[in-house]
């Protein structure tokens, strides 16, 4: 089959996937599988081979990151339910002068969103954010934007959340590299994005009389728990710190030793690293919740994990079909991409992520689909594949609007109208998406081999 026809089939498959999500409102996982079947059959794989390829792709993805995602969701839920997440947030926010409090709010969101889903992190932090806004006499729009930026960037770039966790497997590089680059670029992008967002709102961009719902009931900050009922900051931080240290231990050992020591291989394995963090969160839970509530918390977490695992696995199915059709070579030829086309490749990854994000709303679907398509091109490009992942993920959070569940969580909990949500959540996401992309381009051009 000609390269041009393969590319046309890919475009049709993408359009079919988006249409199925938007019109009959099919679950993204189902839409991904249907698009995968079309892609396989239309490209000459046949029905039987296509189905077998879809099944093996799902299985391979789950074998690689299914357990880490499940463990990570439990870890995050337990941190939320034990109060550990709130302890971290309050400690960070209240440790800086008022003039830096928006950056502290963003950093708190950044740290908490490493193990905790965006929606949950925002729900935990918005009561604190409302109190902070009153304390520093700033409109709530400032704090909501800072929360959205820190929360969204970490959720997008730093494992063990699903997209950055999947990036290492889809594009075949060390997970520690994703952790290092996600933390570095994410932290810089957070500070830069909050600065730009603040300057935009200093112009009076947000109009409270039009952009806030006068009938909204806002959270009030919850009363402090008794001192013996909440973990300390250090204890609260351990479930996040342990997996990061373990993964970086494995990455560091790979770089230092010709033959990686067994203990470093063991600790650096993503399953073990995140399992240890999860076990730590269990121990905290036993002390501050009790066994029964810990069991209920873990059970609630697994309800959330189910749909994430299904979408991620379906993304693996689509990736296997893409690989089997050898469309990578077709894209390279059709788009005239060669090993020196770094900027072109990164913008392609970003653009694909943008299309999916704007069209169907889910950052998870957008990021994984973009990385899946780009995985076939990555080997021909003379930069580390982590940059392709970063560009795809940046595109995947580019424009969150009314078809994005996060938009409604932020708008409703903040008491904003639709226009208020667009001026805060959507603008914040656009700024952080562009910031990540620019930083990715700069790092890729200056340090093409990446760090880690």
Tab-separated table of C-alpha atoms in Angstrom:
chain	number	residue	atom	x	y	z
A	1	UNK	CA	0.000	0.000	0.000
A	2	UNK	CA	1.320	3.453	-0.869
A	3	UNK	CA	2.537	5.783	1.852
A	4	UNK	CA	-0.007	8.431	0.905
A	5	UNK	CA	-2.902	5.984	1.300
A	6	UNK	CA	-1.580	4.898	4.711
A	7	UNK	CA	-1.547	8.523	5.860
A	8	UNK	CA	-5.083	9.034	4.511
A	9	UNK	CA	-6.252	5.956	6.436
A	10	UNK	CA	-4.666	7.347	9.589
A	11	UNK	CA	-6.464	10.668	9.137
A	12	UNK	CA	-9.774	8.840	8.626
A	13	UNK	CA	-9.126	6.685	11.718
A	14	UNK	CA	-8.462	9.799	13.814
A	15	UNK	CA	-11.582	11.523	12.480
A	16	UNK	CA	-13.633	8.383	13.182
A	17	UNK	CA	-12.307	8.209	16.734
A	18	UNK	CA	-13.151	11.849	17.465
A	19	UNK	CA	-16.592	11.558	15.853
A	20	UNK	CA	-17.481	8.506	17.951
A	21	UNK	CA	-16.494	10.321	21.133
A	22	UNK	CA	-18.407	13.499	20.250
A	23	UNK	CA	-21.591	12.326	18.509
A	24	UNK	CA	-22.842	9.060	20.080
A	25	UNK	CA	-20.716	9.859	23.172
A	26	UNK	CA	-18.944	6.510	23.149
A	27	UNK	CA	-16.311	5.927	25.795
A	28	UNK	CA	-12.867	6.904	24.450
A	29	UNK	CA	-11.595	3.350	24.960
A	30	UNK	CA	-14.341	1.926	22.728
A	31	UNK	CA	-13.711	4.637	20.144
A	32	UNK	CA	-9.996	3.842	20.138
A	33	UNK	CA	-10.652	0.154	19.522
A	34	UNK	CA	-13.104	0.837	16.675
A	35	UNK	CA	-10.617	3.248	15.080
A	36	UNK	CA	-7.919	0.594	15.502
A	37	UNK	CA	-10.057	-2.000	13.706
A	38	UNK	CA	-10.673	0.409	10.833
A	39	UNK	CA	-6.982	1.275	10.613
A	40	UNK	CA	-5.897	-2.366	10.596
A	41	UNK	CA	-8.428	-3.577	8.054
A	42	UNK	CA	-8.113	-0.564	5.727
A	43	UNK	CA	-4.330	-0.932	5.700
A	44	UNK	CA	-4.481	-4.575	4.678
A	45	UNK	CA	-3.915	-6.409	7.968
A	46	UNK	CA	-7.241	-8.237	7.755
A	47	UNK	CA	-9.868	-8.702	10.459
A	48	UNK	CA	-8.246	-11.583	12.329
A	49	UNK	CA	-4.759	-10.063	12.398
A	50	UNK	CA	-6.160	-6.667	13.349
A	51	UNK	CA	-8.086	-8.084	16.317
A	52	UNK	CA	-5.075	-10.130	17.445
A	53	UNK	CA	-2.863	-7.052	17.177
A	54	UNK	CA	-5.357	-4.959	19.162
A	55	UNK	CA	-5.532	-7.600	21.909
A	56	UNK	CA	-1.764	-7.979	22.142
A	57	UNK	CA	-1.291	-4.205	22.187
A	58	UNK	CA	-3.725	-3.863	25.082
A	59	UNK	CA	-2.050	-6.714	26.941
A	60	UNK	CA	1.445	-5.361	26.412
A	61	UNK	CA	0.462	-1.916	27.668
A	62	UNK	CA	-1.224	-3.341	30.751
A	63	UNK	CA	1.718	-5.656	31.442
A	64	UNK	CA	4.003	-2.648	31.350
A	65	UNK	CA	2.102	0.055	33.245
A	66	UNK	CA	-1.188	-1.440	34.490
A	67	UNK	CA	0.061	-2.157	38.015
A	68	UNK	CA	1.927	1.159	38.410
A	69	UNK	CA	-1.192	3.103	37.390
A	70	UNK	CA	-3.360	1.127	39.815
A	71	UNK	CA	-0.869	1.548	42.655
A	72	UNK	CA	-0.495	5.250	41.878
A	73	UNK	CA	-4.244	5.850	42.066
A	74	UNK	CA	-4.435	4.114	45.465
A	75	UNK	CA	-1.442	6.139	46.679
A	76	UNK	CA	-3.113	9.387	45.690
A	77	UNK	CA	-6.478	8.490	47.206
A	78	UNK	CA	-4.895	7.545	50.531
A	79	UNK	CA	-2.903	10.791	50.590
A	80	UNK	CA	-6.145	12.658	50.078
A	81	UNK	CA	-8.148	10.754	52.682
A	82	UNK	CA	-5.479	10.808	55.409
A	83	UNK	CA	-5.053	14.562	55.108
A	84	UNK	CA	-1.429	14.185	53.976
A	85	UNK	CA	-2.105	16.100	50.774
A	86	UNK	CA	-3.635	19.022	52.657
A	87	UNK	CA	-0.751	19.092	55.146
A	88	UNK	CA	1.726	19.427	52.259
A	89	UNK	CA	-0.341	22.155	50.610
A	90	UNK	CA	-0.801	24.265	53.745
A	91	UNK	CA	2.842	23.953	54.740
A	92	UNK	CA	4.037	25.176	51.344
A	93	UNK	CA	1.488	27.975	50.980
A	94	UNK	CA	1.995	29.355	54.479
A	95	UNK	CA	5.799	29.236	54.348
A	96	UNK	CA	6.284	32.129	51.904
A	97	UNK	CA	5.632	35.909	51.979
A	98	UNK	CA	2.336	37.107	50.518
A	99	UNK	CA	3.969	38.439	47.355
A	100	UNK	CA	5.043	34.902	46.434
A	101	UNK	CA	1.900	33.123	47.585
A	102	UNK	CA	0.543	32.485	44.066
A	103	UNK	CA	3.761	30.681	43.181
A	104	UNK	CA	3.497	28.705	46.424
A	105	UNK	CA	-0.086	27.728	45.548
A	106	UNK	CA	1.076	26.555	42.111
A	107	UNK	CA	3.993	24.583	43.584
A	108	UNK	CA	1.649	22.959	46.109
A	109	UNK	CA	-0.609	21.927	43.225
A	110	UNK	CA	2.420	20.705	41.273
A	111	UNK	CA	3.657	18.486	44.104
A	112	UNK	CA	0.250	17.052	44.975
A	113	UNK	CA	-0.668	16.327	41.348
A	114	UNK	CA	2.322	14.007	40.953
A	115	UNK	CA	0.422	11.130	42.611
A	116	UNK	CA	-3.125	12.574	42.750
A	117	UNK	CA	-5.510	13.120	39.806
A	118	UNK	CA	-6.185	16.703	38.673
A	119	UNK	CA	-9.801	16.829	39.877
A	120	UNK	CA	-8.974	15.455	43.333
A	121	UNK	CA	-5.997	17.778	43.768
A	122	UNK	CA	-8.124	20.794	42.861
A	123	UNK	CA	-10.899	19.742	45.266
A	124	UNK	CA	-8.324	19.388	48.062
A	125	UNK	CA	-6.709	22.745	47.384
A	126	UNK	CA	-9.592	25.048	46.445
A	127	UNK	CA	-10.715	25.669	50.062
A	128	UNK	CA	-7.134	26.665	50.891
A	129	UNK	CA	-7.030	28.768	47.724
A	130	UNK	CA	-10.193	30.658	48.690
A	131	UNK	CA	-8.735	31.413	52.120
A	132	UNK	CA	-5.431	32.530	50.545
A	133	UNK	CA	-7.234	34.843	48.102
A	134	UNK	CA	-8.984	36.563	51.022
A	135	UNK	CA	-5.756	36.728	53.035
A	136	UNK	CA	-3.756	38.456	50.281
A	137	UNK	CA	-6.754	40.452	49.000
A	138	UNK	CA	-6.537	39.050	45.454
A	139	UNK	CA	-9.481	38.085	43.224
A	140	UNK	CA	-10.100	34.336	43.304
A	141	UNK	CA	-9.247	34.145	39.588
A	142	UNK	CA	-5.548	34.589	40.429
A	143	UNK	CA	-5.469	31.641	42.815
A	144	UNK	CA	-7.580	29.390	40.584
A	145	UNK	CA	-5.242	30.016	37.660
A	146	UNK	CA	-2.171	29.256	39.777
A	147	UNK	CA	-3.775	26.028	41.016
A	148	UNK	CA	-4.738	24.990	37.499
A	149	UNK	CA	-1.200	25.608	36.247
A	150	UNK	CA	0.661	23.694	38.946
A	151	UNK	CA	-1.886	20.904	39.091
A	152	UNK	CA	-2.140	20.506	35.308
A	153	UNK	CA	1.586	20.586	34.544
A	154	UNK	CA	2.538	17.904	37.075
A	155	UNK	CA	-0.411	15.742	36.025
A	156	UNK	CA	0.817	15.971	32.451
A	157	UNK	CA	4.583	15.618	32.801
A	158	UNK	CA	5.565	13.730	35.966
A	159	UNK	CA	5.001	9.980	36.584
A	160	UNK	CA	3.180	8.087	38.064
A	161	UNK	CA	0.163	9.759	36.449
A	162	UNK	CA	-0.908	7.766	33.349
A	163	UNK	CA	0.341	9.870	30.427
A	164	UNK	CA	3.957	10.444	31.506
A	165	UNK	CA	4.089	6.876	32.788
A	166	UNK	CA	2.973	5.603	29.381
A	167	UNK	CA	5.409	7.909	27.558
A	168	UNK	CA	8.483	5.882	28.492
A	169	UNK	CA	6.909	2.671	27.199
A	170	UNK	CA	5.362	4.085	24.053
A	171	UNK	CA	8.563	5.845	22.992
A	172	UNK	CA	11.004	3.327	24.480
A	173	UNK	CA	13.164	5.285	26.914
A	174	UNK	CA	14.056	5.141	30.603
A	175	UNK	CA	11.269	6.202	32.976
A	176	UNK	CA	13.826	8.029	35.112
A	177	UNK	CA	14.480	10.357	32.178
A	178	UNK	CA	10.773	11.214	32.094
A	179	UNK	CA	10.858	11.924	35.830
A	180	UNK	CA	13.926	14.181	35.558
A	181	UNK	CA	12.824	16.096	32.465
A	182	UNK	CA	9.222	16.292	33.666
A	183	UNK	CA	10.336	17.792	36.978
A	184	UNK	CA	12.806	20.241	35.430
A	185	UNK	CA	10.679	21.485	32.538
A	186	UNK	CA	7.529	21.247	34.644
A	187	UNK	CA	8.929	23.352	37.487
A	188	UNK	CA	10.248	26.043	35.130
A	189	UNK	CA	7.008	26.059	33.127
A	190	UNK	CA	4.992	26.418	36.337
A	191	UNK	CA	6.859	29.541	37.452
A	192	UNK	CA	6.845	31.085	33.964
A	193	UNK	CA	3.157	30.316	33.414
A	194	UNK	CA	2.069	31.787	36.758
A	195	UNK	CA	4.055	34.957	35.989
A	196	UNK	CA	2.434	35.381	32.547
A	197	UNK	CA	-1.035	34.469	33.829
A	198	UNK	CA	-0.711	37.016	36.648
A	199	UNK	CA	0.369	39.771	34.260
A	200	UNK	CA	-2.642	39.079	32.016
A	201	UNK	CA	-5.034	39.313	34.964
A	202	UNK	CA	-3.342	42.456	36.268
A	203	UNK	CA	-4.905	44.211	33.259
A	204	UNK	CA	-8.397	43.619	34.647
A	205	UNK	CA	-9.045	40.765	32.228
A	206	UNK	CA	-11.328	38.999	34.746
A	207	UNK	CA	-14.588	40.841	35.523
A	208	UNK	CA	-16.086	39.492	38.789
A	209	UNK	CA	-19.489	41.044	38.116
A	210	UNK	CA	-19.776	39.092	34.835
A	211	UNK	CA	-17.467	36.127	35.348
A	212	UNK	CA	-18.606	34.942	38.783
A	213	UNK	CA	-21.900	33.303	39.618
A	214	UNK	CA	-23.509	35.388	42.411
A	215	UNK	CA	-25.509	32.383	43.619
A	216	UNK	CA	-22.544	30.037	43.916
A	217	UNK	CA	-21.751	28.526	47.304
A	218	UNK	CA	-17.986	28.458	47.706
A	219	UNK	CA	-16.031	26.164	49.949
A	220	UNK	CA	-14.835	27.608	53.201
A	221	UNK	CA	-11.507	26.383	54.475
A	222	UNK	CA	-11.969	23.324	56.638
A	223	UNK	CA	-11.109	23.476	60.309
A	224	UNK	CA	-7.677	22.236	61.279
A	225	UNK	CA	-7.561	18.692	62.511
A	226	UNK	CA	-6.185	18.066	65.974
A	227	UNK	CA	-2.409	17.745	65.949
A	228	UNK	CA	-2.535	14.030	66.750
A	229	UNK	CA	-4.980	13.409	63.899
A	230	UNK	CA	-2.842	14.468	60.964
A	231	UNK	CA	0.601	13.420	59.741
A	232	UNK	CA	3.568	15.767	59.813
A	233	UNK	CA	4.835	17.397	56.635
A	234	UNK	CA	7.778	14.969	56.339
A	235	UNK	CA	5.598	11.909	56.851
A	236	UNK	CA	3.002	13.278	54.427
A	237	UNK	CA	5.669	13.806	51.762
A	238	UNK	CA	7.192	10.309	51.967
A	239	UNK	CA	4.714	8.553	49.608
A	240	UNK	CA	5.716	11.007	46.864
A	241	UNK	CA	9.421	11.048	47.665
A	242	UNK	CA	9.981	7.290	47.863
A	243	UNK	CA	8.956	6.382	44.264
A	244	UNK	CA	10.885	9.326	42.797
A	245	UNK	CA	14.054	8.432	44.703
A	246	UNK	CA	13.749	4.749	43.770
A	247	UNK	CA	13.284	5.451	40.054
A	248	UNK	CA	16.158	7.942	40.013
A	249	UNK	CA	18.346	5.436	41.862
A	250	UNK	CA	17.866	2.981	39.021
A	251	UNK	CA	18.504	5.657	36.408
A	252	UNK	CA	21.639	6.893	38.166
A	253	UNK	CA	23.012	3.382	38.532
A	254	UNK	CA	22.449	2.740	34.815
A	255	UNK	CA	24.558	5.806	34.033
A	256	UNK	CA	27.358	5.024	36.501
A	257	UNK	CA	27.864	1.263	36.242
A	258	UNK	CA	28.559	-0.901	33.210
A	259	UNK	CA	26.370	-3.548	34.806
A	260	UNK	CA	23.592	-2.104	36.960
A	261	UNK	CA	23.631	-3.570	40.511
A	262	UNK	CA	20.706	-5.868	41.244
A	263	UNK	CA	19.434	-3.725	44.126
A	264	UNK	CA	19.318	-0.658	41.848
A	265	UNK	CA	17.469	-2.632	39.169
A	266	UNK	CA	14.977	-3.784	41.801
A	267	UNK	CA	14.369	-0.374	43.372
A	268	UNK	CA	14.377	1.415	40.007
A	269	UNK	CA	11.670	-0.830	38.563
A	270	UNK	CA	8.537	1.293	38.231
A	271	UNK	CA	6.308	-1.374	39.755
A	272	UNK	CA	8.473	-1.698	42.859
A	273	UNK	CA	9.078	2.044	43.172
A	274	UNK	CA	5.388	2.946	43.107
A	275	UNK	CA	4.454	-0.095	45.209
A	276	UNK	CA	6.808	1.108	47.967
A	277	UNK	CA	5.217	4.567	47.866
A	278	UNK	CA	1.772	2.996	48.033
A	279	UNK	CA	2.745	0.793	50.990
A	280	UNK	CA	4.024	3.905	52.746
A	281	UNK	CA	0.662	5.600	52.168
A	282	UNK	CA	-1.035	2.495	53.617
A	283	UNK	CA	1.066	2.746	56.791
A	284	UNK	CA	0.094	6.404	57.147
A	285	UNK	CA	-3.520	5.427	56.525
A	286	UNK	CA	-3.511	2.723	59.206
A	287	UNK	CA	-2.410	5.304	61.785
A	288	UNK	CA	-4.679	8.183	60.789
A	289	UNK	CA	-7.718	6.422	59.284
A	290	UNK	CA	-7.816	2.893	60.675
A	291	UNK	CA	-7.908	-0.380	58.764
A	292	UNK	CA	-11.549	-0.247	57.688
A	293	UNK	CA	-11.342	3.279	56.248
A	294	UNK	CA	-8.073	2.435	54.496
A	295	UNK	CA	-9.766	-0.503	52.790
A	296	UNK	CA	-12.688	1.704	51.742
A	297	UNK	CA	-10.305	4.379	50.449
A	298	UNK	CA	-8.355	1.871	48.350
A	299	UNK	CA	-11.596	0.450	46.976
A	300	UNK	CA	-12.781	3.903	45.938
A	301	UNK	CA	-9.447	4.512	44.225
A	302	UNK	CA	-9.766	1.384	42.118
A	303	UNK	CA	-13.136	2.585	40.810
A	304	UNK	CA	-11.338	5.629	39.415
A	305	UNK	CA	-8.473	3.512	38.091
A	306	UNK	CA	-10.715	1.301	35.947
A	307	UNK	CA	-11.540	3.833	33.243
A	308	UNK	CA	-7.970	5.161	33.198
A	309	UNK	CA	-6.595	1.654	32.689
A	310	UNK	CA	-9.135	0.937	29.948
A	311	UNK	CA	-8.284	4.106	28.001
A	312	UNK	CA	-4.545	3.594	28.460
A	313	UNK	CA	-4.764	-0.023	27.321
A	314	UNK	CA	-6.858	0.947	24.295
A	315	UNK	CA	-4.159	3.478	23.471
A	316	UNK	CA	-1.721	0.576	23.465
A	317	UNK	CA	-4.000	-1.262	21.038
A	318	UNK	CA	-4.018	1.691	18.669
A	319	UNK	CA	-0.249	1.906	18.978
A	320	UNK	CA	0.198	-1.738	18.006
A	321	UNK	CA	-1.953	-1.258	14.914
A	322	UNK	CA	0.015	1.863	13.957
A	323	UNK	CA	3.257	-0.078	14.355
A	324	UNK	CA	1.985	-3.073	12.373
A	325	UNK	CA	1.000	-0.888	9.416
A	326	UNK	CA	4.517	0.631	9.264
A	327	UNK	CA	2.972	4.060	8.943
A	328	UNK	CA	6.033	5.632	10.535
A	329	UNK	CA	8.027	5.335	7.330
A	330	UNK	CA	5.042	6.647	5.370
A	331	UNK	CA	4.786	9.728	7.601
A	332	UNK	CA	8.517	10.350	7.384
A	333	UNK	CA	8.365	10.208	3.597
A	334	UNK	CA	5.102	12.116	3.153
A	335	UNK	CA	6.094	14.935	5.508
A	336	UNK	CA	9.712	15.024	4.288
A	337	UNK	CA	10.995	14.434	7.809
A	338	UNK	CA	14.604	13.423	8.259
A	339	UNK	CA	16.949	13.023	11.215
A	340	UNK	CA	17.587	16.773	11.236
A	341	UNK	CA	13.913	17.860	11.241
A	342	UNK	CA	13.780	18.321	15.009
A	343	UNK	CA	11.546	21.391	15.093
A	344	UNK	CA	9.189	19.954	12.473
A	345	UNK	CA	8.795	16.694	14.407
A	346	UNK	CA	8.169	18.430	17.728
A	347	UNK	CA	5.557	20.735	16.220
A	348	UNK	CA	3.879	17.743	14.563
A	349	UNK	CA	3.651	15.995	17.942
A	350	UNK	CA	2.283	19.162	19.523
A	351	UNK	CA	-0.233	19.720	16.728
A	352	UNK	CA	-1.598	16.165	16.932
A	353	UNK	CA	-2.046	16.534	20.688
A	354	UNK	CA	-3.817	19.882	20.163
A	355	UNK	CA	-6.288	18.423	17.666
A	356	UNK	CA	-7.365	15.676	20.028
A	357	UNK	CA	-7.473	17.955	23.059
A	358	UNK	CA	-9.623	20.620	21.409
A	359	UNK	CA	-11.914	18.126	19.674
A	360	UNK	CA	-12.737	15.655	22.426
A	361	UNK	CA	-11.542	17.206	25.688
A	362	UNK	CA	-9.652	14.372	27.373
A	363	UNK	CA	-5.995	15.157	27.994
A	364	UNK	CA	-5.350	11.457	28.601
A	365	UNK	CA	-6.694	10.457	25.188
A	366	UNK	CA	-4.973	13.396	23.466
A	367	UNK	CA	-1.558	12.738	24.973
A	368	UNK	CA	-1.525	8.976	24.550
A	369	UNK	CA	-2.837	9.123	20.968
A	370	UNK	CA	-0.279	11.757	19.961
A	371	UNK	CA	2.590	9.791	21.514
A	372	UNK	CA	1.327	6.582	19.917
A	373	UNK	CA	1.399	8.110	16.440
A	374	UNK	CA	4.769	9.800	17.025
A	375	UNK	CA	6.341	6.580	18.326
A	376	UNK	CA	6.649	5.381	14.744
A	377	UNK	CA	8.646	8.495	13.810
A	378	UNK	CA	10.827	8.860	16.918
A	379	UNK	CA	13.593	6.415	15.872
A	380	UNK	CA	14.357	8.493	12.760
A	381	UNK	CA	14.853	11.776	14.648
A	382	UNK	CA	18.169	12.859	16.140
A	383	UNK	CA	16.887	13.882	19.575
A	384	UNK	CA	16.010	11.949	22.691
A	385	UNK	CA	12.430	10.615	22.445
A	386	UNK	CA	11.530	12.267	25.767
A	387	UNK	CA	11.278	15.568	23.860
A	388	UNK	CA	8.743	14.073	21.460
A	389	UNK	CA	6.771	12.883	24.484
A	390	UNK	CA	6.933	16.335	26.075
A	391	UNK	CA	5.746	18.026	22.878
A	392	UNK	CA	2.862	15.564	22.484
A	393	UNK	CA	1.867	16.008	26.126
A	394	UNK	CA	2.076	19.803	25.826
A	395	UNK	CA	-0.331	19.631	22.903
A	396	UNK	CA	-2.558	17.298	24.891
A	397	UNK	CA	-3.298	20.013	27.480
A	398	UNK	CA	-3.398	22.936	25.079
A	399	UNK	CA	-7.003	24.144	25.153
A	400	UNK	CA	-9.256	22.782	27.864
A	401	UNK	CA	-12.770	24.130	27.383
A	402	UNK	CA	-16.421	23.112	27.794
A	403	UNK	CA	-15.919	19.510	26.582
A	404	UNK	CA	-13.296	18.923	29.287
A	405	UNK	CA	-14.483	17.623	32.687
A	406	UNK	CA	-11.711	19.576	34.397
A	407	UNK	CA	-13.190	22.815	33.070
A	408	UNK	CA	-16.450	22.176	34.906
A	409	UNK	CA	-14.768	21.010	38.104
A	410	UNK	CA	-12.718	24.214	38.266
A	411	UNK	CA	-15.549	26.536	37.194
A	412	UNK	CA	-18.200	25.085	39.497
A	413	UNK	CA	-16.030	24.780	42.602
A	414	UNK	CA	-14.710	28.307	42.078
A	415	UNK	CA	-18.134	29.843	41.508
A	416	UNK	CA	-17.324	30.993	37.970
A	417	UNK	CA	-19.624	31.351	34.992
A	418	UNK	CA	-18.649	29.761	31.670
A	419	UNK	CA	-16.838	32.948	30.649
A	420	UNK	CA	-15.099	32.970	34.014
A	421	UNK	CA	-13.936	29.395	33.423
A	422	UNK	CA	-12.624	30.323	29.980
A	423	UNK	CA	-10.728	33.296	31.423
A	424	UNK	CA	-9.111	31.184	34.149
A	425	UNK	CA	-8.914	27.458	33.415
A	426	UNK	CA	-8.710	27.719	29.627
A	427	UNK	CA	-6.282	30.651	29.561
A	428	UNK	CA	-4.089	28.975	32.183
A	429	UNK	CA	-3.950	25.772	30.147
A	430	UNK	CA	-3.051	27.599	26.946
A	431	UNK	CA	-0.251	29.472	28.719
A	432	UNK	CA	1.221	26.367	30.337
A	433	UNK	CA	0.943	24.369	27.109
A	434	UNK	CA	2.886	27.013	25.158
A	435	UNK	CA	5.424	27.377	27.988
A	436	UNK	CA	6.116	23.635	28.036
A	437	UNK	CA	6.430	23.549	24.250
A	438	UNK	CA	8.889	26.457	24.125
A	439	UNK	CA	10.995	24.922	26.902
A	440	UNK	CA	10.917	21.566	25.121
A	441	UNK	CA	12.176	23.161	21.914
A	442	UNK	CA	14.957	24.985	23.768
A	443	UNK	CA	16.109	21.887	25.648
A	444	UNK	CA	15.921	19.723	22.524
A	445	UNK	CA	18.090	22.145	20.548
A	446	UNK	CA	20.618	22.793	23.339
A	447	UNK	CA	20.659	19.337	24.951
A	448	UNK	CA	19.404	16.850	22.350
A	449	UNK	CA	20.506	13.849	24.403
A	450	UNK	CA	18.346	14.909	27.404
A	451	UNK	CA	19.203	14.371	31.074
A	452	UNK	CA	19.070	10.930	32.597
